[in-house]
PDB file of C-alpha atoms in Angstrom:
ATOM      1  CA  MET A 277       6.481  13.269   7.030  1.00 95.00           C
ATOM      2  CA  HIS A 278       7.475   9.966   5.521  1.00 98.00           C
ATOM      3  CA  VAL A 279       5.846   7.731   2.917  1.00 98.00           C
ATOM      4  CA  ILE A 280       6.879   4.118   2.303  1.00 98.00           C
ATOM      5  CA  LEU A 281       6.500   2.825  -1.248  1.00 98.00           C
ATOM      6  CA  VAL A 282       6.163  -0.958  -1.359  1.00 98.00           C
ATOM      7  CA  ASN A 283       7.355  -2.716  -4.506  1.00 98.00           C
ATOM      8  CA  GLY A 284       5.578  -6.053  -4.902  1.00 98.00           C
ATOM      9  CA  SER A 285       7.413  -6.939  -8.104  1.00 98.00           C
ATOM     10  CA  PRO A 286      10.233  -9.493  -8.114  1.00 96.00           C
ATOM     11  CA  HIS A 287      12.193  -6.973 -10.213  1.00 97.00           C
ATOM     12  CA  PRO A 288      13.599  -4.228  -7.974  1.00 97.00           C
ATOM     13  CA  HIS A 289      13.953  -1.720 -10.839  1.00 97.00           C
ATOM     14  CA  GLY A 290      11.324  -2.875 -13.317  1.00 98.00           C
ATOM     15  CA  CYS A 291       8.014  -1.461 -14.488  1.00 98.00           C
ATOM     16  CA  THR A 292       6.363  -1.278 -11.071  1.00 98.00           C
ATOM     17  CA  TYR A 293       9.370   0.523  -9.618  1.00 98.00           C
ATOM     18  CA  THR A 294       9.312   2.996 -12.500  1.00 98.00           C
ATOM     19  CA  ALA A 295       5.730   3.937 -11.645  1.00 98.00           C
ATOM     20  CA  LEU A 296       6.451   4.118  -7.916  1.00 98.00           C
ATOM     21  CA  GLU A 297       9.526   6.286  -8.468  1.00 98.00           C
ATOM     22  CA  ALA A 298       7.412   8.797 -10.401  1.00 98.00           C
ATOM     23  CA  VAL A 299       5.128   9.044  -7.350  1.00 98.00           C
ATOM     24  CA  ALA A 300       8.103   9.227  -4.972  1.00 98.00           C
ATOM     25  CA  SER A 301       9.816  11.962  -6.971  1.00 98.00           C
ATOM     26  CA  THR A 302       6.690  14.109  -6.837  1.00 98.00           C
ATOM     27  CA  LEU A 303       6.292  13.487  -3.101  1.00 98.00           C
ATOM     28  CA  ARG A 304       9.867  14.605  -2.515  1.00 98.00           C
ATOM     29  CA  GLU A 305       9.186  17.767  -4.506  1.00 97.00           C
ATOM     30  CA  GLY A 306       6.345  18.381  -2.053  1.00 96.00           C
ATOM     31  CA  GLY A 307       8.667  18.067   0.938  1.00 96.00           C
ATOM     32  CA  ILE A 308       7.741  14.481   1.841  1.00 98.00           C
ATOM     33  CA  GLU A 309      10.466  11.973   2.698  1.00 98.00           C
ATOM     34  CA  THR A 310      10.214   8.640   0.877  1.00 98.00           C
ATOM     35  CA  SER A 311      11.705   5.185   1.139  1.00 98.00           C
ATOM     36  CA  PHE A 312      11.224   1.993  -0.841  1.00 98.00           C
ATOM     37  CA  PHE A 313      10.431  -1.404   0.606  1.00 98.00           C
ATOM     38  CA  GLN A 314      11.136  -4.353  -1.686  1.00 98.00           C
ATOM     39  CA  VAL A 315       8.961  -7.407  -1.010  1.00 97.00           C
ATOM     40  CA  GLY A 316      11.666  -9.448  -2.720  1.00 94.00           C
ATOM     41  CA  THR A 317      11.863 -12.904  -4.226  1.00 94.00           C
ATOM     42  CA  LYS A 318      12.164 -15.141  -1.180  1.00 93.00           C
ATOM     43  CA  PRO A 319       9.090 -17.324  -0.552  1.00 92.00           C
ATOM     44  CA  LEU A 320       6.405 -15.697   1.586  1.00 95.00           C
ATOM     45  CA  ALA A 321       3.853 -17.966   3.250  1.00 95.00           C
ATOM     46  CA  GLY A 322       0.230 -16.949   3.242  1.00 96.00           C
ATOM     47  CA  CYS A 323      -1.680 -16.304   6.445  1.00 97.00           C
ATOM     48  CA  ILE A 324      -2.526 -19.589   8.207  1.00 97.00           C
ATOM     49  CA  ASP A 325      -4.984 -17.988  10.665  1.00 96.00           C
ATOM     50  CA  CYS A 326      -3.029 -19.230  13.679  1.00 97.00           C
ATOM     51  CA  ARG A 327      -3.668 -15.888  15.435  1.00 96.00           C
ATOM     52  CA  THR A 328      -0.292 -15.912  17.131  1.00 96.00           C
ATOM     53  CA  CYS A 329      -0.080 -12.202  16.266  1.00 97.00           C
ATOM     54  CA  ALA A 330      -2.946 -11.502  18.674  1.00 95.00           C
ATOM     55  CA  LYS A 331      -0.785 -12.811  21.524  1.00 96.00           C
ATOM     56  CA  THR A 332       2.704 -11.703  20.527  1.00 95.00           C
ATOM     57  CA  GLY A 333       2.020  -8.611  18.390  1.00 94.00           C
ATOM     58  CA  ARG A 334       3.930 -10.126  15.482  1.00 95.00           C
ATOM     59  CA  CYS A 335       3.276 -12.629  12.716  1.00 96.00           C
ATOM     60  CA  VAL A 336       4.411 -16.158  13.512  1.00 96.00           C
ATOM     61  CA  PHE A 337       6.509 -16.144  10.308  1.00 96.00           C
ATOM     62  CA  ASP A 338       9.407 -13.799  11.021  1.00 94.00           C
ATOM     63  CA  ASP A 339      10.161 -12.492   7.552  1.00 95.00           C
ATOM     64  CA  LYS A 340       9.586  -9.410   5.390  1.00 97.00           C
ATOM     65  CA  VAL A 341       6.115  -8.910   6.865  1.00 97.00           C
ATOM     66  CA  ASN A 342       7.316  -8.280  10.415  1.00 97.00           C
ATOM     67  CA  GLU A 343      10.139  -6.109   9.085  1.00 97.00           C
ATOM     68  CA  PHE A 344       7.661  -3.980   7.176  1.00 98.00           C
ATOM     69  CA  VAL A 345       5.040  -3.667   9.920  1.00 97.00           C
ATOM     70  CA  ASP A 346       7.732  -2.435  12.312  1.00 97.00           C
ATOM     71  CA  LEU A 347       8.713   0.261   9.794  1.00 97.00           C
ATOM     72  CA  ALA A 348       5.081   1.067   9.009  1.00 97.00           C
ATOM     73  CA  GLU A 349       4.431   2.003  12.624  1.00 96.00           C
ATOM     74  CA  GLN A 350       6.508   5.183  12.157  1.00 96.00           C
ATOM     75  CA  ALA A 351       5.379   6.009   8.591  1.00 98.00           C
ATOM     76  CA  ASP A 352       2.755   8.588   7.683  1.00 98.00           C
ATOM     77  CA  GLY A 353       1.545   7.135   4.368  1.00 98.00           C
ATOM     78  CA  PHE A 354       1.964   4.271   1.947  1.00 98.00           C
ATOM     79  CA  VAL A 355       1.928   3.456  -1.743  1.00 98.00           C
ATOM     80  CA  PHE A 356       1.527  -0.242  -2.543  1.00 98.00           C
ATOM     81  CA  GLY A 357       2.688  -1.240  -6.028  1.00 98.00           C
ATOM     82  CA  SER A 358       2.286  -4.537  -7.831  1.00 98.00           C
ATOM     83  CA  PRO A 359       2.619  -5.960 -11.311  1.00 98.00           C
ATOM     84  CA  VAL A 360      -0.437  -7.637 -12.778  1.00 98.00           C
ATOM     85  CA  HIS A 361      -0.228 -11.432 -12.699  1.00 97.00           C
ATOM     86  CA  TYR A 362      -3.298 -13.172 -14.136  1.00 97.00           C
ATOM     87  CA  ALA A 363      -5.473 -10.082 -13.497  1.00 97.00           C
ATOM     88  CA  ALA A 364      -4.381  -9.952  -9.851  1.00 98.00           C
ATOM     89  CA  ALA A 365      -1.520  -8.777  -7.678  1.00 98.00           C
ATOM     90  CA  SER A 366       1.610 -10.912  -7.670  1.00 97.00           C
ATOM     91  CA  GLY A 367       1.484 -13.989  -5.438  1.00 96.00           C
ATOM     92  CA  GLY A 368       4.175 -12.657  -3.129  1.00 97.00           C
ATOM     93  CA  MET A 369       2.422  -9.307  -2.827  1.00 98.00           C
ATOM     94  CA  THR A 370      -0.889 -10.964  -1.994  1.00 98.00           C
ATOM     95  CA  CYS A 371       0.655 -13.007   0.839  1.00 98.00           C
ATOM     96  CA  PHE A 372       2.517  -9.910   2.018  1.00 98.00           C
ATOM     97  CA  MET A 373      -0.623  -7.766   2.126  1.00 98.00           C
ATOM     98  CA  ASP A 374      -2.764 -10.476   3.739  1.00 98.00           C
ATOM     99  CA  ARG A 375      -0.379 -10.988   6.622  1.00 98.00           C
ATOM    100  CA  SER A 376       0.684  -7.347   7.059  1.00 98.00           C
ATOM    101  CA  PHE A 377      -2.854  -6.065   7.424  1.00 97.00           C
ATOM    102  CA  PHE A 378      -4.235  -9.002   9.393  1.00 97.00           C
ATOM    103  CA  SER A 379      -1.381  -9.133  11.914  1.00 97.00           C
ATOM    104  CA  SER A 380      -1.455  -5.355  12.335  1.00 96.00           C
ATOM    105  CA  MET A 381      -5.170  -5.387  13.115  1.00 94.00           C
ATOM    106  CA  LEU A 382      -5.361  -8.551  15.210  1.00 93.00           C
ATOM    107  CA  SER A 383      -2.361  -7.556  17.329  1.00 94.00           C
ATOM    108  CA  GLY A 384      -4.003  -4.227  18.155  1.00 92.00           C
ATOM    109  CA  ARG A 385      -1.087  -2.263  16.685  1.00 93.00           C
ATOM    110  CA  SER A 386      -3.262  -0.877  13.852  1.00 93.00           C
ATOM    111  CA  VAL A 387      -0.241   0.665  12.119  1.00 97.00           C
ATOM    112  CA  PHE A 388      -2.232   1.618   8.991  1.00 98.00           C
ATOM    113  CA  ARG A 389      -5.318   3.183  10.578  1.00 97.00           C
ATOM    114  CA  LEU A 390      -6.105   6.714   9.352  1.00 97.00           C
ATOM    115  CA  LYS A 391      -2.875   6.926   7.343  1.00 98.00           C
ATOM    116  CA  PRO A 392      -3.227   7.752   3.627  1.00 98.00           C
ATOM    117  CA  GLY A 393      -2.608   4.905   1.231  1.00 98.00           C
ATOM    118  CA  ALA A 394      -2.653   4.350  -2.497  1.00 98.00           C
ATOM    119  CA  ALA A 395      -2.289   1.412  -4.849  1.00 98.00           C
ATOM    120  CA  VAL A 396      -0.325   1.462  -8.108  1.00 98.00           C
ATOM    121  CA  VAL A 397      -0.426  -1.331 -10.668  1.00 98.00           C
ATOM    122  CA  SER A 398       1.641  -2.080 -13.746  1.00 98.00           C
ATOM    123  CA  ALA A 399       0.718  -4.296 -16.677  1.00 98.00           C
ATOM    124  CA  ARG A 400       1.833  -5.049 -20.186  1.00 97.00           C
ATOM    125  CA  ARG A 401      -1.744  -4.934 -21.401  1.00 96.00           C
ATOM    126  CA  SER A 402      -4.746  -5.685 -19.165  1.00 96.00           C
ATOM    127  CA  GLY A 403      -5.967  -6.909 -15.766  1.00 98.00           C
ATOM    128  CA  THR A 404      -5.149  -3.582 -14.159  1.00 98.00           C
ATOM    129  CA  THR A 405      -8.559  -2.592 -12.814  1.00 98.00           C
ATOM    130  CA  ALA A 406      -9.089  -5.962 -11.140  1.00 98.00           C
ATOM    131  CA  THR A 407      -5.685  -5.711  -9.482  1.00 98.00           C
ATOM    132  CA  LEU A 408      -6.315  -2.137  -8.384  1.00 98.00           C
ATOM    133  CA  ASP A 409      -9.622  -3.183  -6.815  1.00 98.00           C
ATOM    134  CA  GLN A 410      -7.865  -6.007  -4.979  1.00 98.00           C
ATOM    135  CA  LEU A 411      -5.218  -3.743  -3.443  1.00 98.00           C
ATOM    136  CA  ASN A 412      -7.666  -0.969  -2.575  1.00 98.00           C
ATOM    137  CA  LYS A 413      -9.728  -3.394  -0.500  1.00 98.00           C
ATOM    138  CA  TYR A 414      -6.896  -3.813   2.004  1.00 98.00           C
ATOM    139  CA  MET A 415      -6.840  -0.086   2.630  1.00 98.00           C
ATOM    140  CA  THR A 416     -10.597   0.328   3.017  1.00 97.00           C
ATOM    141  CA  TRP A 417     -10.582  -2.620   5.425  1.00 96.00           C
ATOM    142  CA  GLY A 418      -7.751  -0.964   7.364  1.00 96.00           C
ATOM    143  CA  GLU A 419      -9.552   2.405   7.816  1.00 96.00           C
ATOM    144  CA  MET A 420      -7.089   4.211   5.543  1.00 98.00           C
ATOM    145  CA  PRO A 421      -7.964   7.300   3.486  1.00 98.00           C
ATOM    146  CA  VAL A 422      -7.436   6.080  -0.079  1.00 98.00           C
ATOM    147  CA  VAL A 423      -5.632   8.591  -2.282  1.00 98.00           C
ATOM    148  CA  SER A 424      -6.773   8.892  -5.877  1.00 97.00           C
ATOM    149  CA  SER A 425      -5.379  10.504  -9.004  1.00 98.00           C
ATOM    150  CA  ARG A 426      -7.057  11.911 -12.112  1.00 95.00           C
ATOM    151  CA  TYR A 427      -7.643   8.369 -13.416  1.00 97.00           C
ATOM    152  CA  TRP A 428      -7.063   4.852 -12.130  1.00 98.00           C
ATOM    153  CA  ASN A 429      -3.546   4.429 -10.744  1.00 98.00           C
ATOM    154  CA  MET A 430      -2.010   2.283 -13.473  1.00 98.00           C
ATOM    155  CA  VAL A 431       0.754   2.267 -16.047  1.00 98.00           C
ATOM    156  CA  HIS A 432       1.291   0.121 -19.115  1.00 98.00           C
ATOM    157  CA  GLY A 433       4.466  -1.259 -20.634  1.00 98.00           C
ATOM    158  CA  HIS A 434       6.646  -4.345 -20.910  1.00 97.00           C
ATOM    159  CA  SER A 435       9.827  -2.548 -19.840  1.00 98.00           C
ATOM    160  CA  PRO A 436      10.711   0.517 -17.751  1.00 98.00           C
ATOM    161  CA  ASP A 437      11.348   2.461 -20.950  1.00 98.00           C
ATOM    162  CA  GLU A 438       7.881   1.594 -22.281  1.00 98.00           C
ATOM    163  CA  VAL A 439       6.347   2.653 -18.972  1.00 98.00           C
ATOM    164  CA  ARG A 440       8.112   6.004 -19.164  1.00 98.00           C
ATOM    165  CA  ARG A 441       6.640   6.391 -22.669  1.00 98.00           C
ATOM    166  CA  ASP A 442       3.138   5.888 -21.235  1.00 98.00           C
ATOM    167  CA  LEU A 443       2.707   9.640 -20.904  1.00 98.00           C
ATOM    168  CA  GLU A 444      -0.772   9.485 -19.415  1.00 98.00           C
ATOM    169  CA  GLY A 445       0.305   6.824 -16.944  1.00 98.00           C
ATOM    170  CA  MET A 446       3.263   8.929 -15.821  1.00 98.00           C
ATOM    171  CA  GLN A 447       0.991  11.937 -15.402  1.00 98.00           C
ATOM    172  CA  ILE A 448      -1.355   9.822 -13.277  1.00 98.00           C
ATOM    173  CA  MET A 449       1.591   8.906 -11.023  1.00 98.00           C
ATOM    174  CA  ARG A 450       2.679  12.542 -10.638  1.00 98.00           C
ATOM    175  CA  THR A 451      -0.866  13.632  -9.850  1.00 98.00           C
ATOM    176  CA  LEU A 452      -1.118  10.862  -7.274  1.00 98.00           C
ATOM    177  CA  GLY A 453       2.070  12.114  -5.617  1.00 98.00           C
ATOM    178  CA  ARG A 454       0.791  15.681  -5.465  1.00 98.00           C
ATOM    179  CA  ASN A 455      -2.588  14.579  -4.083  1.00 98.00           C
ATOM    180  CA  MET A 456      -0.938  12.492  -1.379  1.00 98.00           C
ATOM    181  CA  ALA A 457       1.437  15.317  -0.416  1.00 98.00           C
ATOM    182  CA  TRP A 458      -1.544  17.672  -0.114  1.00 98.00           C
ATOM    183  CA  LEU A 459      -3.530  15.242   2.035  1.00 98.00           C
ATOM    184  CA  LEU A 460      -0.549  14.636   4.310  1.00 98.00           C
ATOM    185  CA  ALA A 461      -0.171  18.395   4.755  1.00 97.00           C
ATOM    186  CA  CYS A 462      -3.867  18.663   5.645  1.00 97.00           C
ATOM    187  CA  LEU A 463      -3.563  15.871   8.209  1.00 97.00           C
ATOM    188  CA  GLU A 464      -0.500  17.529   9.723  1.00 97.00           C
ATOM    189  CA  ALA A 465      -2.414  20.808   9.997  1.00 97.00           C
ATOM    190  CA  GLY A 466      -5.239  18.950  11.726  1.00 96.00           C
ATOM    191  CA  ARG A 467      -2.831  17.448  14.239  1.00 95.00           C
ATOM    192  CA  LYS A 468      -1.416  20.889  15.018  1.00 96.00           C
ATOM    193  CA  MET A 469      -4.975  22.103  15.646  1.00 96.00           C
ATOM    194  CA  GLU A 470      -5.448  19.079  17.935  1.00 96.00           C
ATOM    195  CA  ILE A 471      -8.448  17.789  16.024  1.00 96.00           C
ATOM    196  CA  PRO A 472      -9.232  14.476  17.755  1.00 94.00           C
ATOM    197  CA  ARG A 473      -9.023  11.203  15.866  1.00 92.00           C
ATOM    198  CA  PRO A 474     -12.293   9.309  15.297  1.00 94.00           C
ATOM    199  CA  GLU A 475     -13.269   6.982  18.103  1.00 92.00           C
ATOM    200  CA  LEU A 476     -12.228   3.386  17.540  1.00 88.00           C
ATOM    201  CA  GLU A 477     -15.105   1.084  18.399  1.00 90.00           C
ATOM    202  CA  LYS A 478     -14.529  -2.462  19.502  1.00 88.00           C
ATOM    203  CA  TRP A 479     -14.700  -4.769  16.493  1.00 85.00           C
ATOM    204  CA  VAL A 480     -18.077  -6.455  16.062  1.00 89.00           C
ATOM    205  CA  ALA A 481     -17.751  -9.577  13.904  1.00 86.00           C
ATOM    206  CA  THR A 482     -20.947 -11.226  12.691  1.00 89.00           C
ATOM    207  CA  ASN A 483     -21.326 -14.373  10.655  1.00 88.00           C
ATOM    208  CA  PHE A 484     -23.929 -14.920   7.954  1.00 85.00           C
ATOM    209  CA  ILE A 485     -24.818 -18.405   9.202  1.00 78.00           C
ATOM    210  CA  ARG A 486     -25.959 -18.999  12.758  1.00 66.00           C
TER     211      ARG A 486
END
């Protein structure tokens, strides 16, 4: 089994990575393969609702989003990490999540459906719960089992060293890794028992104004 950890920070080895690596290390101890996906620093356009993905199966902007969705198709779980910028996920991460989830759903590929996911956020001081809520909403929209820890999945610190000194935060990350490894093992056992997946109904979209 394989979990992709997405780093939405512009710093490839900063605070967010430090938290994600604590999760990844625990997953590996549980026999789960891990890989990191760096959103990066190149500009990412937001979704323009052109719906090209419904016709071609891919986002019209051929960048990190299409690269990730292709990889996600073969993954078994995900951890999405972001720093806190103005009590929200980073701008690049927001565009990345918007387009990844929308193109996956609208194209019919549904690469995230029924795969465990978790969000991890990193902040110097505050804005963490708002950011965590923002990231969790993608996963509940995408029919993903959301993996929790013993507290909200967040760390605090202005540098990787400060994050490592956030002892409770590091424990939260390790617990998250163990919980995800356990859930993945349960899902694998269910597949071996040939427990059928829930029926996927055709999407019914209603508007509030008629």
